[in-house]
Amino acid sequence: MNTPNTLSVLSCPQCGGELHPDEGQIFIVCPYCGATVFVDKSRTVFHWVLTPTLNGEQAEAALKRWMSGSETVKDLDQKSQIVNRSFRYFPLWYFRWKSDGQERVALEPAAATSVTELAHLSLLAGDLRPYAPSLEGDSEPPSVPLEAGLDWFRQSHAGAKVEEMALVHVPIFEFKYLYRGETYTAVVDAATGSVLANVYPAKAELPYRLVGGVAAVVFLCLASFPVIGGLADHDGGAIAGFLLCSGLGLIAAPILMAWAGWVAARV
């Protein structure tokens, strides 16, 4: 008979041994096989962790490289100010299934987060290690039930048959930075160095579209000169139009290129 402080008997997902978690206990190490297990509403799943390979300074360097890349506004790495950096293990629901004979993995957040891009991390089974209870102080506990994560998975993968479910804690550095009076959040995956962000100061697309649109109109007009010349004068109109098109094109090309370079240097 179970004591008042003990849940119903559960089974280890690896060896099938009986587990007797205390009330409120969610992280268990199987006494028979040593597997780390997470308990979710009378269900047990494997509990894994991804080992970090970056420290705080290396993660910040990865963030700076991303800020200086092509996705963000020019010189974001120099014009922004990092105001906070924190480290934690963030929980994700891990679902493995087969499609067209190949194993596939999907992730869903197991805790509330403003950076939903975390679900797009790439995890390989070989990179996962059994979760150690000593990490509990740095780990964010899951607040999203497994069933909710499973529902999200089914919505985006209709008909997929899940072969393995697990809880995975991934190491992340979360950065808060200021840019023009606004605070932004970016996450650096401490295992791979990849940067994840939902909202960030992105390059403005309008100036680039304007340059491209004007260039297209200019060269379309120039290309019409031989056609117009040929219609106006069958003997030499097309040749004259071609020469005029070539000459004006040689003049327009460096002007447009200089304009494009000016935009790229300031946007």
Coordinates of N, CA, C and O in Angstrom, one line a residue, residues 6-189:
T6 N 3.3 9.3 -1.3 CA 3.8 8.6 -2.5 C 2.7 8.5 -3.6 O 1.6 8.2 -3.3
L7 N 3.2 8.7 -4.8 CA 2.2 8.5 -6.0 C 2.1 7.0 -6.3 O 2.7 6.2 -5.7
S8 N 1.2 6.7 -7.2 CA 1.0 5.4 -7.7 C 2.3 4.9 -8.2 O 3.2 5.6 -8.7
V9 N 2.5 3.6 -8.2 CA 3.8 3.0 -8.7 C 3.9 3.2 -10.2 O 2.9 3.0 -11.0
L10 N 5.1 3.7 -10.6 CA 5.3 4.0 -12.0 C 6.4 3.0 -12.5 O 7.2 2.4 -11.7
S11 N 6.6 2.9 -13.8 CA 7.6 2.0 -14.4 C 8.7 2.8 -15.1 O 8.4 3.8 -15.7
C12 N 9.9 2.4 -14.9 CA 11.0 3.0 -15.6 C 10.9 2.7 -17.1 O 10.7 1.6 -17.5
P13 N 11.0 3.8 -17.9 CA 10.9 3.5 -19.4 C 12.0 2.7 -20.0 O 11.9 2.3 -21.1
Q14 N 13.1 2.5 -19.2 CA 14.2 1.8 -19.8 C 14.2 0.3 -19.3 O 14.3 -0.6 -20.2
C15 N 14.1 0.1 -18.0 CA 14.2 -1.3 -17.5 C 12.9 -1.9 -17.0 O 12.7 -3.1 -16.8
G16 N 11.9 -1.0 -16.9 CA 10.6 -1.4 -16.4 C 10.5 -1.6 -14.9 O 9.4 -2.0 -14.4
G17 N 11.5 -1.2 -14.2 CA 11.5 -1.4 -12.8 C 10.5 -0.4 -12.1 O 10.2 0.6 -12.7
E18 N 10.0 -0.8 -10.9 CA 9.1 0.0 -10.2 C 9.7 1.3 -9.6 O 10.8 1.2 -9.0
L19 N 9.0 2.4 -9.8 CA 9.5 3.6 -9.3 C 8.4 4.1 -8.3 O 7.2 4.0 -8.6
H20 N 8.9 4.7 -7.2 CA 7.9 5.2 -6.2 C 8.3 6.7 -5.9 O 8.8 7.0 -4.8
P21 N 7.9 7.6 -6.8 CA 8.2 9.0 -6.5 C 7.4 9.5 -5.4 O 6.2 9.2 -5.2
D22 N 8.0 10.4 -4.6 CA 7.2 11.1 -3.5 C 6.3 12.1 -4.2 O 6.5 12.6 -5.3
E23 N 5.4 12.6 -3.4 CA 4.4 13.6 -3.9 C 5.2 14.9 -4.3 O 6.0 15.4 -3.5
G24 N 5.0 15.4 -5.5 CA 5.7 16.6 -5.9 C 7.0 16.3 -6.6 O 7.6 17.2 -7.1
Q25 N 7.5 15.1 -6.5 CA 8.8 14.8 -7.1 C 8.7 14.6 -8.6 O 7.8 13.8 -9.0
I26 N 9.5 15.2 -9.4 CA 9.4 15.1 -10.8 C 10.6 14.6 -11.5 O 10.6 14.0 -12.6
F27 N 11.8 14.7 -10.8 CA 13.0 14.1 -11.3 C 13.4 12.9 -10.5 O 13.6 13.0 -9.3
I28 N 13.6 11.8 -11.2 CA 14.0 10.5 -10.5 C 15.1 9.8 -11.2 O 15.2 9.9 -12.4
V29 N 16.0 9.2 -10.4 CA 17.0 8.3 -10.9 C 16.6 6.9 -10.6 O 16.3 6.5 -9.4
C30 N 16.4 6.0 -11.6 CA 16.0 4.7 -11.4 C 17.0 3.9 -10.6 O 18.2 3.9 -10.9
P31 N 16.6 3.3 -9.5 CA 17.5 2.6 -8.6 C 18.0 1.3 -9.2 O 19.0 0.7 -8.7
Y32 N 17.4 0.8 -10.3 CA 17.8 -0.5 -10.9 C 18.7 -0.3 -12.0 O 19.7 -1.1 -12.1
C33 N 18.5 0.7 -12.9 CA 19.3 0.8 -14.1 C 20.1 2.2 -14.2 O 20.9 2.4 -15.0
G34 N 19.7 3.1 -13.3 CA 20.4 4.4 -13.3 C 19.9 5.4 -14.3 O 20.4 6.5 -14.4
A35 N 18.8 5.1 -15.0 CA 18.2 6.0 -16.0 C 17.6 7.2 -15.2 O 17.1 7.1 -14.2
T36 N 17.8 8.4 -15.8 CA 17.2 9.6 -15.3 C 15.8 9.7 -15.9 O 15.7 9.7 -17.1
V37 N 14.8 10.0 -15.1 CA 13.4 9.9 -15.5 C 12.7 11.2 -15.0 O 13.0 11.7 -14.0
F38 N 11.8 11.7 -15.9 CA 10.9 12.8 -15.5 C 9.5 12.2 -15.4 O 9.0 11.4 -16.2
V39 N 8.8 12.7 -14.3 CA 7.5 12.2 -14.0 C 6.5 13.3 -14.4 O 6.6 14.5 -13.9
D40 N 5.6 13.0 -15.3 CA 4.5 14.0 -15.7 C 3.2 13.3 -15.6 O 2.8 12.5 -16.4
K41 N 2.4 13.7 -14.6 CA 1.0 13.2 -14.4 C 0.9 11.7 -14.6 O 0.3 11.1 -15.5
S42 N 1.6 11.0 -13.7 CA 1.6 9.5 -13.7 C 2.2 8.9 -14.9 O 1.8 7.7 -15.3
R43 N 3.0 9.6 -15.6 CA 3.7 9.0 -16.8 C 5.2 9.3 -16.6 O 5.6 10.4 -16.1
T44 N 6.0 8.4 -17.1 CA 7.5 8.6 -17.0 C 8.1 8.7 -18.4 O 7.7 7.9 -19.3
V45 N 9.0 9.6 -18.6 CA 9.8 9.7 -19.8 C 11.2 9.9 -19.5 O 11.6 10.3 -18.4
F46 N 12.1 9.5 -20.5 CA 13.5 9.7 -20.3 C 13.8 11.2 -20.1 O 13.1 12.1 -20.6
H47 N 14.8 11.5 -19.3 CA 15.2 12.9 -19.0 C 16.7 13.0 -19.4 O 17.6 12.4 -18.8
W48 N 16.9 13.9 -20.4 CA 18.3 14.1 -21.0 C 18.7 15.5 -20.8 O 17.9 16.4 -20.5
V49 N 20.0 15.7 -21.0 CA 20.6 17.0 -20.9 C 21.6 17.1 -22.0 O 22.3 16.1 -22.4
L50 N 21.7 18.3 -22.6 CA 22.8 18.6 -23.6 C 23.9 19.3 -22.9 O 23.7 20.3 -22.2
T51 N 25.1 18.8 -23.1 CA 26.3 19.4 -22.4 C 26.8 20.7 -23.1 O 26.9 20.7 -24.3
P52 N 27.0 21.7 -22.3 CA 27.5 23.0 -22.9 C 28.9 22.9 -23.3 O 29.7 22.2 -22.7
T53 N 29.3 23.6 -24.3 CA 30.7 23.7 -24.8 C 31.2 25.1 -24.8 O 32.4 25.3 -25.0
L54 N 30.3 26.1 -24.5 CA 30.7 27.5 -24.5 C 30.6 28.0 -23.1 O 29.6 27.7 -22.4
N55 N 31.5 28.9 -22.7 CA 31.3 29.7 -21.5 C 30.7 31.0 -21.8 O 30.4 31.3 -22.9
G56 N 30.5 31.8 -20.8 CA 29.9 33.1 -21.0 C 30.5 34.0 -22.0 O 29.9 34.6 -22.8
E57 N 31.9 34.1 -21.9 CA 32.6 35.0 -22.8 C 32.5 34.5 -24.3 O 32.4 35.3 -25.2
Q58 N 32.6 33.2 -24.4 CA 32.5 32.6 -25.8 C 31.1 32.8 -26.4 O 30.9 33.1 -27.5
A59 N 30.1 32.7 -25.5 CA 28.7 32.9 -25.9 C 28.5 34.4 -26.3 O 27.8 34.6 -27.3
E60 N 29.1 35.3 -25.6 CA 28.9 36.7 -25.9 C 29.6 37.0 -27.2 O 29.2 37.8 -28.0
A61 N 30.8 36.3 -27.5 CA 31.5 36.5 -28.8 C 30.6 36.0 -29.9 O 30.6 36.6 -31.0
A62 N 29.9 34.9 -29.7 CA 29.0 34.4 -30.7 C 27.9 35.3 -31.0 O 27.5 35.5 -32.2
L63 N 27.4 36.0 -30.0 CA 26.3 37.0 -30.1 C 26.8 38.2 -30.9 O 26.1 38.7 -31.8
K64 N 28.0 38.6 -30.6 CA 28.6 39.8 -31.3 C 28.8 39.5 -32.8 O 28.6 40.3 -33.7
R65 N 29.2 38.2 -33.1 CA 29.4 37.8 -34.5 C 28.1 37.9 -35.3 O 28.0 38.3 -36.4
W66 N 27.0 37.4 -34.6 CA 25.7 37.4 -35.2 C 25.2 38.9 -35.4 O 24.7 39.2 -36.4
M67 N 25.5 39.7 -34.4 CA 25.1 41.1 -34.5 C 25.8 41.8 -35.7 O 25.2 42.8 -36.3
S68 N 27.0 41.4 -36.0 CA 27.7 42.1 -37.1 C 27.5 41.4 -38.5 O 28.1 41.8 -39.5
G69 N 26.5 40.5 -38.5 CA 26.2 39.7 -39.7 C 25.3 40.5 -40.6 O 24.9 41.6 -40.4
S70 N 24.7 39.7 -41.6 CA 23.9 40.4 -42.6 C 22.4 40.5 -42.2 O 21.7 41.2 -42.9
E71 N 22.0 39.8 -41.1 CA 20.6 39.9 -40.8 C 20.2 41.1 -40.0 O 19.1 41.6 -40.1
T72 N 21.2 41.7 -39.3 CA 20.9 42.8 -38.4 C 21.3 44.1 -39.0 O 22.0 44.2 -40.0
V73 N 20.8 45.2 -38.3 CA 21.2 46.5 -38.8 C 22.7 46.7 -38.7 O 23.4 46.0 -37.9
K74 N 23.2 47.6 -39.5 CA 24.7 47.8 -39.6 C 25.3 48.2 -38.2 O 24.7 49.1 -37.6
D75 N 26.4 47.6 -37.9 CA 27.1 47.9 -36.6 C 26.3 47.7 -35.4 O 26.5 48.4 -34.4
L76 N 25.4 46.8 -35.4 CA 24.6 46.5 -34.2 C 25.5 46.1 -33.0 O 25.3 46.4 -31.9
D77 N 26.6 45.4 -33.4 CA 27.5 44.9 -32.3 C 28.2 46.1 -31.6 O 28.6 46.0 -30.4
Q78 N 28.4 47.2 -32.3 CA 29.0 48.4 -31.8 C 28.0 49.4 -31.2 O 28.4 50.1 -30.2
K79 N 26.8 49.4 -31.7 CA 25.9 50.4 -31.3 C 24.9 49.9 -30.2 O 24.2 50.7 -29.6
S80 N 25.0 48.7 -29.9 CA 24.1 48.1 -28.8 C 24.9 47.9 -27.6 O 26.1 47.9 -27.6
Q81 N 24.2 47.8 -26.5 CA 24.8 47.6 -25.2 C 24.2 46.4 -24.5 O 23.0 46.4 -24.2
I82 N 25.0 45.4 -24.1 CA 24.5 44.2 -23.4 C 24.3 44.6 -21.9 O 25.2 45.1 -21.3
V83 N 23.1 44.4 -21.4 CA 22.8 44.9 -20.1 C 22.6 43.7 -19.1 O 22.6 43.9 -17.9
N84 N 22.4 42.5 -19.7 CA 22.3 41.3 -18.8 C 22.6 40.0 -19.5 O 22.4 39.9 -20.7
R85 N 23.3 39.1 -18.8 CA 23.6 37.8 -19.3 C 23.3 36.8 -18.2 O 23.7 36.9 -17.1
S86 N 22.5 35.8 -18.6 CA 22.2 34.7 -17.6 C 22.3 33.3 -18.3 O 22.1 33.2 -19.5
F87 N 22.6 32.4 -17.4 CA 22.7 31.0 -17.9 C 21.7 30.1 -17.2 O 21.5 30.2 -16.0
R88 N 21.1 29.2 -18.0 CA 20.3 28.2 -17.4 C 20.1 27.0 -18.4 O 20.4 27.1 -19.6
Y89 N 19.6 25.9 -17.9 CA 19.2 24.8 -18.7 C 17.7 24.9 -19.0 O 16.9 24.9 -18.0
F90 N 17.3 25.1 -20.3 CA 15.9 25.3 -20.6 C 15.3 24.0 -21.0 O 15.9 23.2 -21.8
P91 N 14.1 23.7 -20.6 CA 13.4 22.4 -20.9 C 12.7 22.4 -22.2 O 12.0 23.3 -22.6
L92 N 12.9 21.3 -23.0 CA 12.2 21.1 -24.2 C 11.6 19.7 -24.3 O 12.2 18.7 -23.8
W93 N 10.4 19.6 -24.8 CA 9.8 18.2 -25.1 C 10.4 17.7 -26.4 O 10.4 18.4 -27.4
Y94 N 10.9 16.5 -26.3 CA 11.6 15.8 -27.4 C 10.7 14.7 -28.0 O 10.2 13.8 -27.2
F95 N 10.4 14.8 -29.3 CA 9.5 13.7 -29.9 C 10.3 13.2 -31.1 O 10.7 13.9 -32.0
R96 N 10.4 11.9 -31.1 CA 11.1 11.2 -32.2 C 10.1 10.3 -32.9 O 9.3 9.6 -32.3
W97 N 10.1 10.4 -34.3 CA 9.2 9.5 -35.1 C 9.9 9.2 -36.4 O 11.0 9.7 -36.7
K98 N 9.3 8.3 -37.2 CA 9.9 8.0 -38.5 C 9.0 8.5 -39.6 O 7.8 8.4 -39.5
S99 N 9.6 9.0 -40.6 CA 8.9 9.5 -41.8 C 9.7 9.1 -43.0 O 10.9 9.4 -43.1
D100 N 9.1 8.4 -44.0 CA 9.8 7.9 -45.2 C 11.0 7.0 -44.8 O 12.0 7.1 -45.5
G101 N 10.9 6.3 -43.7 CA 12.0 5.4 -43.3 C 13.1 6.0 -42.6 O 14.1 5.4 -42.2
Q102 N 13.0 7.3 -42.4 CA 14.1 8.1 -41.7 C 13.6 8.6 -40.3 O 12.4 9.0 -40.2
E103 N 14.5 8.5 -39.3 CA 14.1 9.0 -38.0 C 14.1 10.6 -38.0 O 15.1 11.2 -38.6
R104 N 13.1 11.2 -37.4 CA 13.0 12.6 -37.3 C 12.8 13.0 -35.9 O 12.2 12.2 -35.1
V105 N 13.2 14.2 -35.6 CA 13.0 14.7 -34.2 C 12.3 16.1 -34.3 O 12.7 17.0 -35.1
A106 N 11.4 16.3 -33.4 CA 10.7 17.6 -33.2 C 10.8 18.1 -31.8 O 10.8 17.2 -30.9
L107 N 10.9 19.3 -31.5 CA 11.0 19.9 -30.2 C 9.9 20.9 -30.0 O 9.5 21.6 -30.9
E108 N 9.4 20.9 -28.7 CA 8.4 21.9 -28.3 C 8.8 22.4 -27.0 O 9.3 21.7 -26.1
P109 N 8.6 23.7 -26.7 CA 9.0 24.3 -25.4 C 8.3 23.6 -24.3 O 7.1 23.4 -24.4
A110 N 9.0 23.3 -23.2 CA 8.4 22.7 -22.0 C 8.2 23.8 -20.9 O 7.8 23.4 -19.8
A111 N 8.5 25.0 -21.2 CA 8.3 26.1 -20.3 C 8.0 27.4 -21.1 O 8.4 27.5 -22.3
A112 N 7.4 28.4 -20.5 CA 7.1 29.6 -21.2 C 8.3 30.3 -21.6 O 9.3 30.4 -20.8
T113 N 8.4 30.9 -22.8 CA 9.5 31.6 -23.3 C 9.1 32.6 -24.4 O 8.2 32.3 -25.1
S114 N 9.8 33.7 -24.4 CA 9.5 34.7 -25.5 C 10.3 34.4 -26.7 O 10.0 34.9 -27.8
V115 N 11.3 33.5 -26.6 CA 12.1 33.1 -27.8 C 11.6 31.7 -28.2 O 12.2 30.7 -27.9
T116 N 10.6 31.7 -29.0 CA 10.1 30.4 -29.5 C 11.0 29.7 -30.5 O 10.8 28.5 -30.8
E117 N 12.0 30.4 -31.0 CA 13.0 29.8 -31.9 C 13.7 28.7 -31.2 O 14.4 27.9 -31.9
L118 N 13.7 28.6 -29.9 CA 14.3 27.4 -29.2 C 13.8 26.1 -29.8 O 14.5 25.1 -29.7
A119 N 12.6 26.1 -30.2 CA 12.0 24.8 -30.8 C 12.7 24.4 -32.1 O 12.5 23.3 -32.5
H120 N 13.5 25.3 -32.7 CA 14.2 25.0 -33.9 C 15.6 24.5 -33.7 O 16.3 24.4 -34.7
L121 N 16.0 24.3 -32.5 CA 17.3 23.7 -32.3 C 17.4 22.4 -32.9 O 16.5 21.6 -33.0
S122 N 18.7 22.0 -33.3 CA 18.9 20.7 -33.9 C 19.6 19.8 -32.8 O 20.7 20.1 -32.4
L123 N 18.9 18.8 -32.4 CA 19.5 17.9 -31.4 C 19.7 16.5 -32.0 O 18.9 15.9 -32.7
L124 N 20.9 15.9 -31.8 CA 21.2 14.6 -32.2 C 21.2 13.7 -31.0 O 21.7 14.1 -29.9
A125 N 20.7 12.5 -31.1 CA 20.6 11.6 -30.0 C 21.9 11.3 -29.4 O 22.1 11.1 -28.2
G126 N 23.0 11.3 -30.2 CA 24.3 11.0 -29.7 C 24.9 12.1 -28.8 O 25.9 11.9 -28.1
D127 N 24.3 13.3 -28.9 CA 24.8 14.4 -28.1 C 24.1 14.5 -26.7 O 24.5 15.3 -25.8
L128 N 23.1 13.7 -26.5 CA 22.3 13.7 -25.2 C 23.0 12.9 -24.2 O 23.5 11.8 -24.4
R129 N 22.9 13.4 -22.9 CA 23.4 12.6 -21.8 C 22.4 12.5 -20.7 O 21.5 13.4 -20.7
P130 N 22.4 11.5 -19.8 CA 21.5 11.4 -18.8 C 21.5 12.7 -17.9 O 22.6 13.2 -17.5
Y131 N 20.4 13.2 -17.5 CA 20.3 14.4 -16.7 C 20.8 14.1 -15.3 O 20.5 13.0 -14.7
A132 N 21.7 15.0 -14.8 CA 22.2 14.8 -13.4 C 21.5 15.6 -12.4 O 21.3 16.8 -12.7
P133 N 21.1 15.1 -11.3 CA 20.4 15.9 -10.3 C 21.2 17.1 -9.8 O 20.6 18.1 -9.3
S134 N 22.5 17.1 -9.9 CA 23.3 18.2 -9.5 C 23.0 19.5 -10.3 O 23.4 20.6 -9.9
L135 N 22.4 19.3 -11.5 CA 22.1 20.4 -12.4 C 20.8 21.1 -12.0 O 20.5 22.2 -12.6
E136 N 20.1 20.6 -11.1 CA 18.7 21.1 -10.8 C 18.7 22.6 -10.4 O 17.8 23.3 -10.8
G137 N 19.8 23.0 -9.8 CA 19.8 24.5 -9.4 C 19.9 25.4 -10.5 O 19.5 26.6 -10.4
D138 N 20.5 25.0 -11.7 CA 20.6 25.8 -12.9 C 19.5 25.5 -13.9 O 19.6 26.0 -15.0
S139 N 18.6 24.6 -13.6 CA 17.6 24.1 -14.6 C 16.3 24.7 -14.3 O 15.8 24.9 -13.2
E140 N 15.6 25.2 -15.4 CA 14.3 25.7 -15.3 C 13.3 24.5 -15.3 O 13.4 23.7 -16.3
P141 N 12.5 24.4 -14.3 CA 11.5 23.2 -14.3 C 10.5 23.4 -15.4 O 10.1 24.5 -15.8
P142 N 10.0 22.3 -16.0 CA 9.0 22.3 -17.0 C 7.7 22.8 -16.4 O 7.3 22.4 -15.4
S143 N 7.0 23.8 -17.1 CA 5.7 24.3 -16.7 C 4.6 24.0 -17.7 O 3.5 24.2 -17.5
V144 N 5.0 23.5 -18.9 CA 4.1 23.0 -19.9 C 3.9 21.5 -19.8 O 4.9 20.8 -20.0
P145 N 2.7 21.0 -19.6 CA 2.5 19.6 -19.5 C 2.9 18.8 -20.8 O 2.8 19.4 -21.9
L146 N 3.3 17.6 -20.6 CA 3.7 16.8 -21.7 C 2.6 16.7 -22.8 O 2.8 16.7 -24.0
E147 N 1.3 16.5 -22.3 CA 0.2 16.4 -23.2 C 0.0 17.7 -24.1 O -0.4 17.5 -25.2
A148 N 0.3 18.8 -23.5 CA 0.2 20.1 -24.3 C 1.2 20.1 -25.4 O 1.0 20.4 -26.5
G149 N 2.5 19.7 -25.0 CA 3.5 19.6 -26.0 C 3.2 18.6 -27.1 O 3.5 18.8 -28.3
L150 N 2.6 17.5 -26.7 CA 2.2 16.4 -27.6 C 1.1 16.9 -28.6 O 1.1 16.6 -29.8
D151 N 0.2 17.7 -28.1 CA -0.9 18.3 -28.9 C -0.3 19.2 -29.9 O -0.7 19.2 -31.1
W152 N 0.7 20.1 -29.5 CA 1.4 21.0 -30.5 C 2.1 20.1 -31.6 O 2.0 20.5 -32.7
F153 N 2.7 19.1 -31.2 CA 3.4 18.2 -32.1 C 2.4 17.6 -33.1 O 2.7 17.6 -34.3
R154 N 1.3 17.1 -32.7 CA 0.3 16.5 -33.6 C -0.3 17.5 -34.5 O -0.6 17.2 -35.6
Q155 N -0.4 18.8 -34.1 CA -1.0 19.8 -35.0 C -0.1 20.1 -36.2 O -0.5 20.4 -37.3
S156 N 1.2 20.0 -35.9 CA 2.2 20.3 -37.0 C 2.7 19.0 -37.7 O 3.3 19.1 -38.8
H157 N 2.4 17.9 -37.2 CA 2.9 16.6 -37.8 C 1.7 15.6 -37.7 O 1.7 14.6 -37.1
A158 N 0.6 15.9 -38.5 CA -0.6 15.1 -38.5 C -0.2 13.7 -38.9 O 0.4 13.5 -40.0
G159 N -0.7 12.7 -38.2 CA -0.5 11.3 -38.6 C 0.8 10.7 -38.1 O 1.0 9.5 -38.3
A160 N 1.7 11.5 -37.6 CA 3.0 10.9 -37.2 C 2.8 10.1 -35.9 O 2.1 10.5 -35.0
K161 N 3.5 9.0 -35.9 CA 3.4 8.1 -34.7 C 4.7 8.2 -33.9 O 5.8 7.9 -34.4
V162 N 4.5 8.8 -32.7 CA 5.7 9.1 -31.9 C 6.3 7.8 -31.3 O 5.6 6.9 -30.8
E163 N 7.6 7.6 -31.5 CA 8.3 6.4 -31.0 C 9.0 6.6 -29.7 O 9.2 5.7 -29.0
E164 N 9.3 7.9 -29.5 CA 10.0 8.2 -28.2 C 9.6 9.6 -27.8 O 9.6 10.5 -28.6
M165 N 9.3 9.8 -26.5 CA 9.1 11.1 -25.9 C 10.1 11.2 -24.8 O 10.3 10.3 -24.0
A166 N 10.6 12.4 -24.6 CA 11.6 12.7 -23.5 C 11.6 14.2 -23.2 O 11.0 15.0 -23.9
L167 N 12.1 14.4 -22.0 CA 12.4 15.8 -21.6 C 13.9 16.1 -21.7 O 14.7 15.3 -21.3
V168 N 14.2 17.2 -22.4 CA 15.6 17.5 -22.7 C 15.9 18.9 -22.1 O 15.1 19.8 -22.5
H169 N 16.9 19.0 -21.3 CA 17.3 20.3 -20.8 C 18.5 20.8 -21.7 O 19.5 20.1 -21.7
V170 N 18.4 21.9 -22.4 CA 19.4 22.4 -23.2 C 20.1 23.6 -22.5 O 19.4 24.5 -21.9
P171 N 21.4 23.8 -22.6 CA 22.1 24.9 -22.0 C 22.0 26.1 -22.9 O 22.3 26.1 -24.1
I172 N 21.6 27.2 -22.3 CA 21.5 28.5 -23.1 C 22.0 29.7 -22.2 O 21.9 29.7 -21.0
F173 N 22.5 30.6 -22.9 CA 22.8 31.9 -22.4 C 21.8 32.9 -22.9 O 21.6 33.0 -24.1
E174 N 21.1 33.6 -22.0 CA 20.1 34.6 -22.5 C 20.7 36.0 -22.3 O 21.1 36.3 -21.2
F175 N 20.7 36.8 -23.3 CA 21.2 38.1 -23.3 C 20.1 39.2 -23.5 O 19.2 39.0 -24.3
K176 N 20.2 40.2 -22.7 CA 19.3 41.4 -22.9 C 20.3 42.5 -23.4 O 21.3 42.8 -22.8
Y177 N 19.9 43.2 -24.5 CA 20.7 44.3 -24.9 C 19.8 45.5 -25.3 O 18.7 45.3 -25.7
L178 N 20.4 46.6 -25.2 CA 19.7 47.9 -25.6 C 20.2 48.4 -26.9 O 21.4 48.4 -27.3
Y179 N 19.2 48.8 -27.7 CA 19.5 49.5 -29.0 C 18.5 50.6 -29.3 O 17.3 50.3 -29.3
R180 N 19.0 51.8 -29.3 CA 18.1 53.0 -29.5 C 16.9 53.0 -28.5 O 15.8 53.2 -28.9
G181 N 17.2 52.8 -27.3 CA 16.2 52.8 -26.2 C 15.3 51.7 -26.1 O 14.5 51.6 -25.2
E182 N 15.5 50.7 -27.0 CA 14.6 49.5 -26.9 C 15.4 48.3 -26.4 O 16.6 48.2 -26.7
T183 N 14.8 47.4 -25.6 CA 15.4 46.2 -25.0 C 15.1 45.0 -25.9 O 13.9 44.8 -26.1
Y184 N 16.1 44.3 -26.3 CA 15.9 43.1 -27.1 C 16.5 41.9 -26.3 O 17.3 42.0 -25.5
T185 N 16.0 40.7 -26.7 CA 16.4 39.4 -26.1 C 17.0 38.5 -27.2 O 16.4 38.4 -28.3
A186 N 18.1 37.9 -26.9 CA 18.7 36.9 -27.8 C 19.2 35.8 -27.0 O 19.7 36.0 -25.9
V187 N 19.1 34.6 -27.5 CA 19.6 33.4 -26.8 C 20.7 32.8 -27.6 O 20.6 32.6 -28.8
V188 N 21.8 32.4 -26.9 CA 22.9 31.6 -27.5 C 22.9 30.2 -27.0 O 22.9 30.0 -25.8
D189 N 22.8 29.3 -28.0 CA 22.8 27.9 -27.6 C 24.3 27.6 -27.1 O 25.2 27.7 -27.9

